[in-house]
JSON list of C-alpha atoms in Angstrom, two decimals:
[
{"chain": "A", "resi": 1, "resn": "MET", "atom": "CA", "xyz": [-63.23, 88.88, 119.10]},
{"chain": "A", "resi": 2, "resn": "ALA", "atom": "CA", "xyz": [-65.96, 90.28, 116.88]},
{"chain": "A", "resi": 3, "resn": "ARG", "atom": "CA", "xyz": [-65.21, 87.61, 114.29]},
{"chain": "A", "resi": 4, "resn": "GLY", "atom": "CA", "xyz": [-65.60, 84.85, 116.89]},
{"chain": "A", "resi": 5, "resn": "CYS", "atom": "CA", "xyz": [-68.89, 86.34, 118.07]},
{"chain": "A", "resi": 6, "resn": "LEU", "atom": "CA", "xyz": [-70.08, 86.48, 114.47]},
{"chain": "A", "resi": 7, "resn": "CYS", "atom": "CA", "xyz": [-69.31, 82.78, 113.96]},
{"chain": "A", "resi": 8, "resn": "CYS", "atom": "CA", "xyz": [-71.06, 81.86, 117.19]},
{"chain": "A", "resi": 9, "resn": "VAL", "atom": "CA", "xyz": [-74.21, 83.73, 116.24]},
{"chain": "A", "resi": 10, "resn": "LYS", "atom": "CA", "xyz": [-74.07, 82.30, 112.73]},
{"chain": "A", "resi": 11, "resn": "TYR", "atom": "CA", "xyz": [-73.94, 78.71, 113.94]},
{"chain": "A", "resi": 12, "resn": "MET", "atom": "CA", "xyz": [-76.65, 79.30, 116.51]},
{"chain": "A", "resi": 13, "resn": "LEU", "atom": "CA", "xyz": [-78.86, 80.72, 113.78]},
{"chain": "A", "resi": 14, "resn": "PHE", "atom": "CA", "xyz": [-78.07, 77.69, 111.64]},
{"chain": "A", "resi": 15, "resn": "LEU", "atom": "CA", "xyz": [-79.08, 75.42, 114.52]},
{"chain": "A", "resi": 16, "resn": "PHE", "atom": "CA", "xyz": [-82.46, 77.12, 114.88]},
{"chain": "A", "resi": 17, "resn": "ASN", "atom": "CA", "xyz": [-83.05, 76.90, 111.13]},
{"chain": "A", "resi": 18, "resn": "LEU", "atom": "CA", "xyz": [-82.10, 73.23, 111.26]},
{"chain": "A", "resi": 19, "resn": "LEU", "atom": "CA", "xyz": [-84.68, 72.64, 113.98]},
{"chain": "A", "resi": 20, "resn": "PHE", "atom": "CA", "xyz": [-87.35, 74.29, 111.86]},
{"chain": "A", "resi": 21, "resn": "TRP", "atom": "CA", "xyz": [-86.26, 72.24, 108.84]},
{"chain": "A", "resi": 22, "resn": "LEU", "atom": "CA", "xyz": [-86.51, 69.02, 110.84]},
{"chain": "A", "resi": 23, "resn": "GLY", "atom": "CA", "xyz": [-89.96, 70.09, 111.94]},
{"chain": "A", "resi": 24, "resn": "GLY", "atom": "CA", "xyz": [-90.89, 70.53, 108.28]},
{"chain": "A", "resi": 25, "resn": "CYS", "atom": "CA", "xyz": [-89.62, 67.04, 107.53]},
{"chain": "A", "resi": 26, "resn": "GLY", "atom": "CA", "xyz": [-91.77, 65.72, 110.35]},
{"chain": "A", "resi": 27, "resn": "LEU", "atom": "CA", "xyz": [-94.85, 67.42, 108.92]},
{"chain": "A", "resi": 28, "resn": "LEU", "atom": "CA", "xyz": [-93.99, 66.05, 105.48]},
{"chain": "A", "resi": 29, "resn": "GLY", "atom": "CA", "xyz": [-93.76, 62.55, 106.92]},
{"chain": "A", "resi": 30, "resn": "VAL", "atom": "CA", "xyz": [-97.13, 62.96, 108.62]},
{"chain": "A", "resi": 31, "resn": "GLY", "atom": "CA", "xyz": [-98.61, 64.25, 105.37]},
{"chain": "A", "resi": 32, "resn": "VAL", "atom": "CA", "xyz": [-97.31, 61.22, 103.43]},
{"chain": "A", "resi": 33, "resn": "TRP", "atom": "CA", "xyz": [-98.67, 58.87, 106.09]},
{"chain": "A", "resi": 34, "resn": "LEU", "atom": "CA", "xyz": [-102.06, 60.55, 106.02]},
{"chain": "A", "resi": 35, "resn": "SER", "atom": "CA", "xyz": [-102.17, 60.47, 102.22]},
{"chain": "A", "resi": 36, "resn": "VAL", "atom": "CA", "xyz": [-101.74, 56.69, 102.38]},
{"chain": "A", "resi": 37, "resn": "SER", "atom": "CA", "xyz": [-104.49, 56.26, 104.98]},
{"chain": "A", "resi": 38, "resn": "GLN", "atom": "CA", "xyz": [-106.73, 59.20, 104.09]},
{"chain": "A", "resi": 39, "resn": "GLY", "atom": "CA", "xyz": [-109.61, 56.84, 103.48]},
{"chain": "A", "resi": 40, "resn": "SER", "atom": "CA", "xyz": [-110.24, 56.99, 107.23]},
{"chain": "A", "resi": 41, "resn": "PHE", "atom": "CA", "xyz": [-109.70, 60.71, 107.65]},
{"chain": "A", "resi": 42, "resn": "ALA", "atom": "CA", "xyz": [-111.07, 62.95, 104.94]},
{"chain": "A", "resi": 43, "resn": "THR", "atom": "CA", "xyz": [-112.74, 66.31, 104.97]},
{"chain": "A", "resi": 44, "resn": "LEU", "atom": "CA", "xyz": [-115.59, 66.87, 107.40]},
{"chain": "A", "resi": 45, "resn": "SER", "atom": "CA", "xyz": [-116.52, 70.21, 105.88]},
{"chain": "A", "resi": 46, "resn": "PRO", "atom": "CA", "xyz": [-118.58, 70.56, 102.68]},
{"chain": "A", "resi": 47, "resn": "SER", "atom": "CA", "xyz": [-117.28, 74.09, 102.17]},
{"chain": "A", "resi": 48, "resn": "PHE", "atom": "CA", "xyz": [-113.79, 72.76, 101.41]},
{"chain": "A", "resi": 49, "resn": "PRO", "atom": "CA", "xyz": [-114.22, 69.35, 99.73]},
{"chain": "A", "resi": 50, "resn": "SER", "atom": "CA", "xyz": [-110.66, 69.35, 98.38]},
{"chain": "A", "resi": 51, "resn": "ILE", "atom": "CA", "xyz": [-109.12, 69.62, 101.83]},
{"chain": "A", "resi": 52, "resn": "SER", "atom": "CA", "xyz": [-108.35, 66.13, 103.04]},
{"chain": "A", "resi": 53, "resn": "ALA", "atom": "CA", "xyz": [-106.33, 65.36, 106.13]},
{"chain": "A", "resi": 54, "resn": "ALA", "atom": "CA", "xyz": [-103.21, 64.99, 103.98]},
{"chain": "A", "resi": 55, "resn": "ASN", "atom": "CA", "xyz": [-103.77, 68.24, 102.09]},
{"chain": "A", "resi": 56, "resn": "LEU", "atom": "CA", "xyz": [-104.54, 69.97, 105.37]},
{"chain": "A", "resi": 57, "resn": "ILE", "atom": "CA", "xyz": [-100.92, 69.49, 106.46]},
{"chain": "A", "resi": 58, "resn": "ILE", "atom": "CA", "xyz": [-99.80, 71.70, 103.56]},
{"chain": "A", "resi": 59, "resn": "THR", "atom": "CA", "xyz": [-101.98, 74.60, 104.66]},
{"chain": "A", "resi": 60, "resn": "LEU", "atom": "CA", "xyz": [-101.62, 73.92, 108.38]},
{"chain": "A", "resi": 61, "resn": "GLY", "atom": "CA", "xyz": [-99.24, 76.80, 108.98]},
{"chain": "A", "resi": 62, "resn": "ALA", "atom": "CA", "xyz": [-101.44, 79.39, 107.27]},
{"chain": "A", "resi": 63, "resn": "VAL", "atom": "CA", "xyz": [-104.61, 78.11, 108.93]},
{"chain": "A", "resi": 64, "resn": "ILE", "atom": "CA", "xyz": [-103.02, 78.18, 112.40]},
{"chain": "A", "resi": 65, "resn": "MET", "atom": "CA", "xyz": [-101.70, 81.71, 111.82]},
{"chain": "A", "resi": 66, "resn": "VAL", "atom": "CA", "xyz": [-105.07, 83.09, 110.66]},
{"chain": "A", "resi": 67, "resn": "THR", "atom": "CA", "xyz": [-107.06, 81.25, 113.31]},
{"chain": "A", "resi": 68, "resn": "GLY", "atom": "CA", "xyz": [-104.58, 82.16, 116.03]},
{"chain": "A", "resi": 69, "resn": "PHE", "atom": "CA", "xyz": [-104.62, 85.82, 115.00]},
{"chain": "A", "resi": 70, "resn": "LEU", "atom": "CA", "xyz": [-108.41, 85.97, 115.09]},
{"chain": "A", "resi": 71, "resn": "GLY", "atom": "CA", "xyz": [-108.49, 84.13, 118.39]},
{"chain": "A", "resi": 72, "resn": "CYS", "atom": "CA", "xyz": [-105.86, 86.38, 119.97]},
{"chain": "A", "resi": 73, "resn": "LEU", "atom": "CA", "xyz": [-107.53, 89.50, 118.61]},
{"chain": "A", "resi": 74, "resn": "GLY", "atom": "CA", "xyz": [-110.84, 88.40, 120.02]},
{"chain": "A", "resi": 75, "resn": "ALA", "atom": "CA", "xyz": [-109.28, 87.55, 123.39]},
{"chain": "A", "resi": 76, "resn": "ILE", "atom": "CA", "xyz": [-107.20, 90.73, 123.73]},
{"chain": "A", "resi": 77, "resn": "LYS", "atom": "CA", "xyz": [-110.04, 92.99, 122.65]},
{"chain": "A", "resi": 78, "resn": "GLU", "atom": "CA", "xyz": [-112.46, 90.83, 124.65]},
{"chain": "A", "resi": 79, "resn": "ASN", "atom": "CA", "xyz": [-114.57, 90.76, 121.50]},
{"chain": "A", "resi": 80, "resn": "LYS", "atom": "CA", "xyz": [-117.15, 88.12, 122.36]},
{"chain": "A", "resi": 81, "resn": "CYS", "atom": "CA", "xyz": [-118.85, 88.57, 118.98]},
{"chain": "A", "resi": 82, "resn": "LEU", "atom": "CA", "xyz": [-115.67, 87.62, 117.09]},
{"chain": "A", "resi": 83, "resn": "LEU", "atom": "CA", "xyz": [-114.93, 84.61, 119.26]},
{"chain": "A", "resi": 84, "resn": "LEU", "atom": "CA", "xyz": [-118.52, 83.40, 119.10]},
{"chain": "A", "resi": 85, "resn": "SER", "atom": "CA", "xyz": [-118.76, 83.85, 115.32]},
{"chain": "A", "resi": 86, "resn": "VAL", "atom": "CA", "xyz": [-115.64, 81.73, 114.72]},
{"chain": "A", "resi": 87, "resn": "SER", "atom": "CA", "xyz": [-117.04, 78.96, 116.91]},
{"chain": "A", "resi": 88, "resn": "GLU", "atom": "CA", "xyz": [-120.56, 79.08, 115.47]},
{"chain": "A", "resi": 89, "resn": "ASN", "atom": "CA", "xyz": [-119.34, 79.12, 111.85]},
{"chain": "A", "resi": 90, "resn": "ALA", "atom": "CA", "xyz": [-117.28, 75.99, 112.47]},
{"chain": "A", "resi": 91, "resn": "ARG", "atom": "CA", "xyz": [-120.18, 74.31, 114.24]},
{"chain": "A", "resi": 92, "resn": "GLN", "atom": "CA", "xyz": [-122.65, 75.16, 111.45]},
{"chain": "A", "resi": 93, "resn": "ASP", "atom": "CA", "xyz": [-120.26, 73.98, 108.73]},
{"chain": "A", "resi": 94, "resn": "LEU", "atom": "CA", "xyz": [-119.89, 70.62, 110.46]},
{"chain": "A", "resi": 95, "resn": "LYS", "atom": "CA", "xyz": [-123.67, 70.30, 110.70]},
{"chain": "A", "resi": 96, "resn": "GLU", "atom": "CA", "xyz": [-123.98, 70.89, 106.96]},
{"chain": "A", "resi": 97, "resn": "GLY", "atom": "CA", "xyz": [-121.45, 68.12, 106.42]},
{"chain": "A", "resi": 98, "resn": "LEU", "atom": "CA", "xyz": [-123.74, 65.64, 108.18]},
{"chain": "A", "resi": 99, "resn": "ALA", "atom": "CA", "xyz": [-126.23, 65.89, 105.31]},
{"chain": "A", "resi": 100, "resn": "LEU", "atom": "CA", "xyz": [-123.57, 64.46, 102.94]},
{"chain": "A", "resi": 101, "resn": "TYR", "atom": "CA", "xyz": [-122.97, 61.40, 105.12]},
{"chain": "A", "resi": 102, "resn": "SER", "atom": "CA", "xyz": [-125.20, 59.02, 103.17]},
{"chain": "A", "resi": 103, "resn": "THR", "atom": "CA", "xyz": [-124.27, 60.19, 99.67]},
{"chain": "A", "resi": 104, "resn": "ASN", "atom": "CA", "xyz": [-122.35, 57.75, 97.48]},
{"chain": "A", "resi": 105, "resn": "ASN", "atom": "CA", "xyz": [-119.41, 60.01, 96.59]},
{"chain": "A", "resi": 106, "resn": "ASN", "atom": "CA", "xyz": [-118.46, 60.94, 100.16]},
{"chain": "A", "resi": 107, "resn": "ALA", "atom": "CA", "xyz": [-116.97, 57.73, 101.51]},
{"chain": "A", "resi": 108, "resn": "GLY", "atom": "CA", "xyz": [-114.08, 59.67, 103.03]},
{"chain": "A", "resi": 109, "resn": "LEU", "atom": "CA", "xyz": [-116.40, 61.95, 104.99]},
{"chain": "A", "resi": 110, "resn": "ARG", "atom": "CA", "xyz": [-118.44, 58.96, 106.13]},
{"chain": "A", "resi": 111, "resn": "ASN", "atom": "CA", "xyz": [-115.33, 57.08, 107.31]},
{"chain": "A", "resi": 112, "resn": "ALA", "atom": "CA", "xyz": [-114.09, 60.16, 109.13]},
{"chain": "A", "resi": 113, "resn": "TRP", "atom": "CA", "xyz": [-117.34, 60.59, 111.07]},
{"chain": "A", "resi": 114, "resn": "ASN", "atom": "CA", "xyz": [-117.48, 56.87, 111.83]},
{"chain": "A", "resi": 115, "resn": "THR", "atom": "CA", "xyz": [-113.95, 56.89, 113.21]},
{"chain": "A", "resi": 116, "resn": "ILE", "atom": "CA", "xyz": [-114.43, 60.06, 115.26]},
{"chain": "A", "resi": 117, "resn": "GLN", "atom": "CA", "xyz": [-117.73, 58.94, 116.78]},
{"chain": "A", "resi": 118, "resn": "THR", "atom": "CA", "xyz": [-116.33, 55.52, 117.64]},
{"chain": "A", "resi": 119, "resn": "GLU", "atom": "CA", "xyz": [-113.06, 56.75, 119.14]},
{"chain": "A", "resi": 120, "resn": "TRP", "atom": "CA", "xyz": [-114.46, 59.79, 120.96]},
{"chain": "A", "resi": 121, "resn": "HIS", "atom": "CA", "xyz": [-117.73, 58.18, 122.11]},
{"chain": "A", "resi": 122, "resn": "CYS", "atom": "CA", "xyz": [-119.80, 61.03, 120.69]},
{"chain": "A", "resi": 123, "resn": "CYS", "atom": "CA", "xyz": [-122.59, 61.45, 118.17]},
{"chain": "A", "resi": 124, "resn": "GLY", "atom": "CA", "xyz": [-123.27, 64.34, 115.80]},
{"chain": "A", "resi": 125, "resn": "VAL", "atom": "CA", "xyz": [-122.03, 67.88, 116.29]},
{"chain": "A", "resi": 126, "resn": "ASN", "atom": "CA", "xyz": [-124.10, 68.95, 119.29]},
{"chain": "A", "resi": 127, "resn": "GLY", "atom": "CA", "xyz": [-125.78, 65.59, 119.92]},
{"chain": "A", "resi": 128, "resn": "TYR", "atom": "CA", "xyz": [-127.35, 62.57, 118.25]},
{"chain": "A", "resi": 129, "resn": "THR", "atom": "CA", "xyz": [-130.46, 64.55, 117.29]},
{"chain": "A", "resi": 130, "resn": "ASP", "atom": "CA", "xyz": [-128.34, 66.42, 114.72]},
{"chain": "A", "resi": 131, "resn": "TRP", "atom": "CA", "xyz": [-128.51, 63.27, 112.61]},
{"chain": "A", "resi": 132, "resn": "HIS", "atom": "CA", "xyz": [-132.32, 63.30, 112.71]},
{"chain": "A", "resi": 133, "resn": "THR", "atom": "CA", "xyz": [-132.29, 66.67, 110.96]},
{"chain": "A", "resi": 134, "resn": "ALA", "atom": "CA", "xyz": [-129.47, 65.80, 108.55]},
{"chain": "A", "resi": 135, "resn": "LEU", "atom": "CA", "xyz": [-130.88, 62.41, 107.49]},
{"chain": "A", "resi": 136, "resn": "GLN", "atom": "CA", "xyz": [-134.50, 63.61, 107.70]},
{"chain": "A", "resi": 137, "resn": "GLU", "atom": "CA", "xyz": [-135.57, 60.64, 109.79]},
{"chain": "A", "resi": 138, "resn": "LYS", "atom": "CA", "xyz": [-135.06, 59.52, 113.37]},
{"chain": "A", "resi": 139, "resn": "VAL", "atom": "CA", "xyz": [-131.99, 57.38, 112.78]},
{"chain": "A", "resi": 140, "resn": "VAL", "atom": "CA", "xyz": [-128.30, 57.77, 113.53]},
{"chain": "A", "resi": 141, "resn": "PRO", "atom": "CA", "xyz": [-125.19, 56.09, 112.07]},
{"chain": "A", "resi": 142, "resn": "ASP", "atom": "CA", "xyz": [-124.41, 52.71, 113.61]},
{"chain": "A", "resi": 143, "resn": "HIS", "atom": "CA", "xyz": [-121.17, 54.14, 115.00]},
{"chain": "A", "resi": 144, "resn": "CYS", "atom": "CA", "xyz": [-123.22, 56.31, 117.36]},
{"chain": "A", "resi": 145, "resn": "CYS", "atom": "CA", "xyz": [-124.33, 53.18, 119.21]},
{"chain": "A", "resi": 146, "resn": "GLN", "atom": "CA", "xyz": [-122.59, 52.24, 122.42]},
{"chain": "A", "resi": 147, "resn": "ASN", "atom": "CA", "xyz": [-122.81, 48.61, 121.27]},
{"chain": "A", "resi": 148, "resn": "ILE", "atom": "CA", "xyz": [-122.32, 48.60, 117.51]},
{"chain": "A", "resi": 149, "resn": "TYR", "atom": "CA", "xyz": [-124.14, 46.09, 115.31]},
{"chain": "A", "resi": 150, "resn": "GLN", "atom": "CA", "xyz": [-125.87, 46.17, 111.93]},
{"chain": "A", "resi": 151, "resn": "ASP", "atom": "CA", "xyz": [-128.65, 48.79, 111.80]},
{"chain": "A", "resi": 152, "resn": "CYS", "atom": "CA", "xyz": [-128.39, 49.54, 115.52]},
{"chain": "A", "resi": 153, "resn": "GLY", "atom": "CA", "xyz": [-128.84, 53.21, 114.65]},
{"chain": "A", "resi": 154, "resn": "ARG", "atom": "CA", "xyz": [-132.40, 52.50, 113.55]},
{"chain": "A", "resi": 155, "resn": "ASN", "atom": "CA", "xyz": [-133.38, 51.05, 116.90]},
{"chain": "A", "resi": 156, "resn": "ALA", "atom": "CA", "xyz": [-135.12, 53.82, 118.83]},
{"chain": "A", "resi": 157, "resn": "THR", "atom": "CA", "xyz": [-134.59, 52.01, 122.13]},
{"chain": "A", "resi": 158, "resn": "ASN", "atom": "CA", "xyz": [-130.86, 51.56, 121.60]},
{"chain": "A", "resi": 159, "resn": "GLN", "atom": "CA", "xyz": [-128.30, 53.41, 123.70]},
{"chain": "A", "resi": 160, "resn": "PHE", "atom": "CA", "xyz": [-126.63, 56.13, 121.65]},
{"chain": "A", "resi": 161, "resn": "TRP", "atom": "CA", "xyz": [-123.74, 58.34, 122.65]},
{"chain": "A", "resi": 162, "resn": "THR", "atom": "CA", "xyz": [-125.56, 61.47, 123.76]},
{"chain": "A", "resi": 163, "resn": "ARG", "atom": "CA", "xyz": [-122.72, 63.96, 123.81]},
{"chain": "A", "resi": 164, "resn": "GLY", "atom": "CA", "xyz": [-121.83, 65.90, 120.67]},
{"chain": "A", "resi": 165, "resn": "CYS", "atom": "CA", "xyz": [-118.39, 65.58, 119.10]},
{"chain": "A", "resi": 166, "resn": "TYR", "atom": "CA", "xyz": [-117.90, 69.36, 119.16]},
{"chain": "A", "resi": 167, "resn": "GLU", "atom": "CA", "xyz": [-118.29, 69.33, 122.94]},
{"chain": "A", "resi": 168, "resn": "LYS", "atom": "CA", "xyz": [-115.86, 66.42, 123.25]},
{"chain": "A", "resi": 169, "resn": "VAL", "atom": "CA", "xyz": [-113.24, 68.29, 121.24]},
{"chain": "A", "resi": 170, "resn": "GLU", "atom": "CA", "xyz": [-113.72, 71.40, 123.39]},
{"chain": "A", "resi": 171, "resn": "GLU", "atom": "CA", "xyz": [-113.35, 69.25, 126.50]},
{"chain": "A", "resi": 172, "resn": "TRP", "atom": "CA", "xyz": [-110.15, 67.67, 125.18]},
{"chain": "A", "resi": 173, "resn": "LEU", "atom": "CA", "xyz": [-108.68, 71.08, 124.39]},
{"chain": "A", "resi": 174, "resn": "ASP", "atom": "CA", "xyz": [-109.59, 72.32, 127.87]},
{"chain": "A", "resi": 175, "resn": "ASP", "atom": "CA", "xyz": [-108.06, 69.25, 129.53]},
{"chain": "A", "resi": 176, "resn": "ASN", "atom": "CA", "xyz": [-104.84, 69.67, 127.54]},
{"chain": "A", "resi": 177, "resn": "LYS", "atom": "CA", "xyz": [-104.65, 73.47, 127.57]},
{"chain": "A", "resi": 178, "resn": "HIS", "atom": "CA", "xyz": [-101.55, 73.47, 129.78]},
{"chain": "A", "resi": 179, "resn": "LEU", "atom": "CA", "xyz": [-99.71, 71.07, 127.46]},
{"chain": "A", "resi": 180, "resn": "LEU", "atom": "CA", "xyz": [-100.79, 73.00, 124.37]},
{"chain": "A", "resi": 181, "resn": "GLY", "atom": "CA", "xyz": [-99.81, 76.26, 126.05]},
{"chain": "A", "resi": 182, "resn": "THR", "atom": "CA", "xyz": [-96.37, 74.88, 126.92]},
{"chain": "A", "resi": 183, "resn": "ILE", "atom": "CA", "xyz": [-95.82, 73.74, 123.34]},
{"chain": "A", "resi": 184, "resn": "ALA", "atom": "CA", "xyz": [-96.95, 77.13, 122.03]},
{"chain": "A", "resi": 185, "resn": "MET", "atom": "CA", "xyz": [-94.61, 78.93, 124.43]},
{"chain": "A", "resi": 186, "resn": "CYS", "atom": "CA", "xyz": [-91.67, 76.73, 123.38]},
{"chain": "A", "resi": 187, "resn": "VAL", "atom": "CA", "xyz": [-92.35, 77.49, 119.71]},
{"chain": "A", "resi": 188, "resn": "LEU", "atom": "CA", "xyz": [-92.66, 81.19, 120.52]},
{"chain": "A", "resi": 189, "resn": "VAL", "atom": "CA", "xyz": [-89.37, 81.20, 122.45]},
{"chain": "A", "resi": 190, "resn": "ILE", "atom": "CA", "xyz": [-87.59, 79.43, 119.59]},
{"chain": "A", "resi": 191, "resn": "GLN", "atom": "CA", "xyz": [-89.00, 81.92, 117.09]},
{"chain": "A", "resi": 192, "resn": "LEU", "atom": "CA", "xyz": [-88.01, 84.89, 119.27]},
{"chain": "A", "resi": 193, "resn": "LEU", "atom": "CA", "xyz": [-84.50, 83.50, 119.73]},
{"chain": "A", "resi": 194, "resn": "GLY", "atom": "CA", "xyz": [-84.25, 82.91, 116.00]},
{"chain": "A", "resi": 195, "resn": "MET", "atom": "CA", "xyz": [-85.26, 86.53, 115.37]},
{"chain": "A", "resi": 196, "resn": "ALA", "atom": "CA", "xyz": [-82.77, 87.74, 117.96]},
{"chain": "A", "resi": 197, "resn": "PHE", "atom": "CA", "xyz": [-79.91, 85.74, 116.47]},
{"chain": "A", "resi": 198, "resn": "SER", "atom": "CA", "xyz": [-80.86, 86.92, 112.98]},
{"chain": "A", "resi": 199, "resn": "MET", "atom": "CA", "xyz": [-80.74, 90.57, 114.04]},
{"chain": "A", "resi": 200, "resn": "THR", "atom": "CA", "xyz": [-77.47, 90.03, 115.92]},
{"chain": "A", "resi": 201, "resn": "LEU", "atom": "CA", "xyz": [-75.93, 88.34, 112.90]},
{"chain": "A", "resi": 202, "resn": "TYR", "atom": "CA", "xyz": [-77.13, 91.17, 110.65]},
{"chain": "A", "resi": 203, "resn": "GLN", "atom": "CA", "xyz": [-75.60, 93.80, 112.94]},
{"chain": "A", "resi": 204, "resn": "GLN", "atom": "CA", "xyz": [-72.31, 91.91, 113.20]},
{"chain": "A", "resi": 205, "resn": "ILE", "atom": "CA", "xyz": [-72.07, 91.57, 109.41]},
{"chain": "A", "resi": 206, "resn": "HIS", "atom": "CA", "xyz": [-72.97, 95.24, 109.00]},
{"chain": "A", "resi": 207, "resn": "ARG", "atom": "CA", "xyz": [-70.26, 96.29, 111.44]},
{"chain": "A", "resi": 208, "resn": "SER", "atom": "CA", "xyz": [-67.70, 93.97, 109.86]},
{"chain": "A", "resi": 209, "resn": "GLY", "atom": "CA", "xyz": [-68.47, 95.46, 106.45]},
{"chain": "A", "resi": 210, "resn": "LYS", "atom": "CA", "xyz": [-67.84, 98.98, 107.77]},
{"chain": "A", "resi": 211, "resn": "LYS", "atom": "CA", "xyz": [-64.50, 97.91, 109.25]},
{"chain": "A", "resi": 212, "resn": "TYR", "atom": "CA", "xyz": [-63.38, 96.39, 105.95]},
{"chain": "A", "resi": 213, "resn": "GLU", "atom": "CA", "xyz": [-64.41, 99.57, 104.10]},
{"chain": "A", "resi": 214, "resn": "ALA", "atom": "CA", "xyz": [-62.40, 101.67, 106.55]}
]
């Protein structure tokens, strides 16, 4: 009976590990795909120029753990200072990245901002005026225009997207918080079950070892 229970737990633990392994393969596939097309999605942050979208997949787990820990700590402790500092640091870092938009050796960053502003219908971090400060003149990238054409960003009377990309991302996260929460809960349940099966398997092996010694 104990032996059958041990086998059952062992195979269940194997199944959970297999699921995690398949998840790793999925991330690897995404990383390979991004490395092929990373010309469109490169780093937006000047603080970490070596982190492209493809390289980001490698450190995704660690980044999510650290960020999630800080976020949870700030939420549980109701530490507004911690939560605000994380948000403001990210916002400021993105603003600093705008200044590198026009430089010759940052085509990846430029393509990333162009794609984001076109797809999300946003401009700058907090708004289109961020570009005025970054570029030191009252112009915006052409991809901030609602109707894109050559040098439309230099036309002061043109219609620009007025909402900042940071706000659009926050809005998307808020709209999809239930979906993201469900995914997080599923991952948490799988991890807890994996821990439970691991402990059960350990106890069964420990007990079986004692019986053999007796």
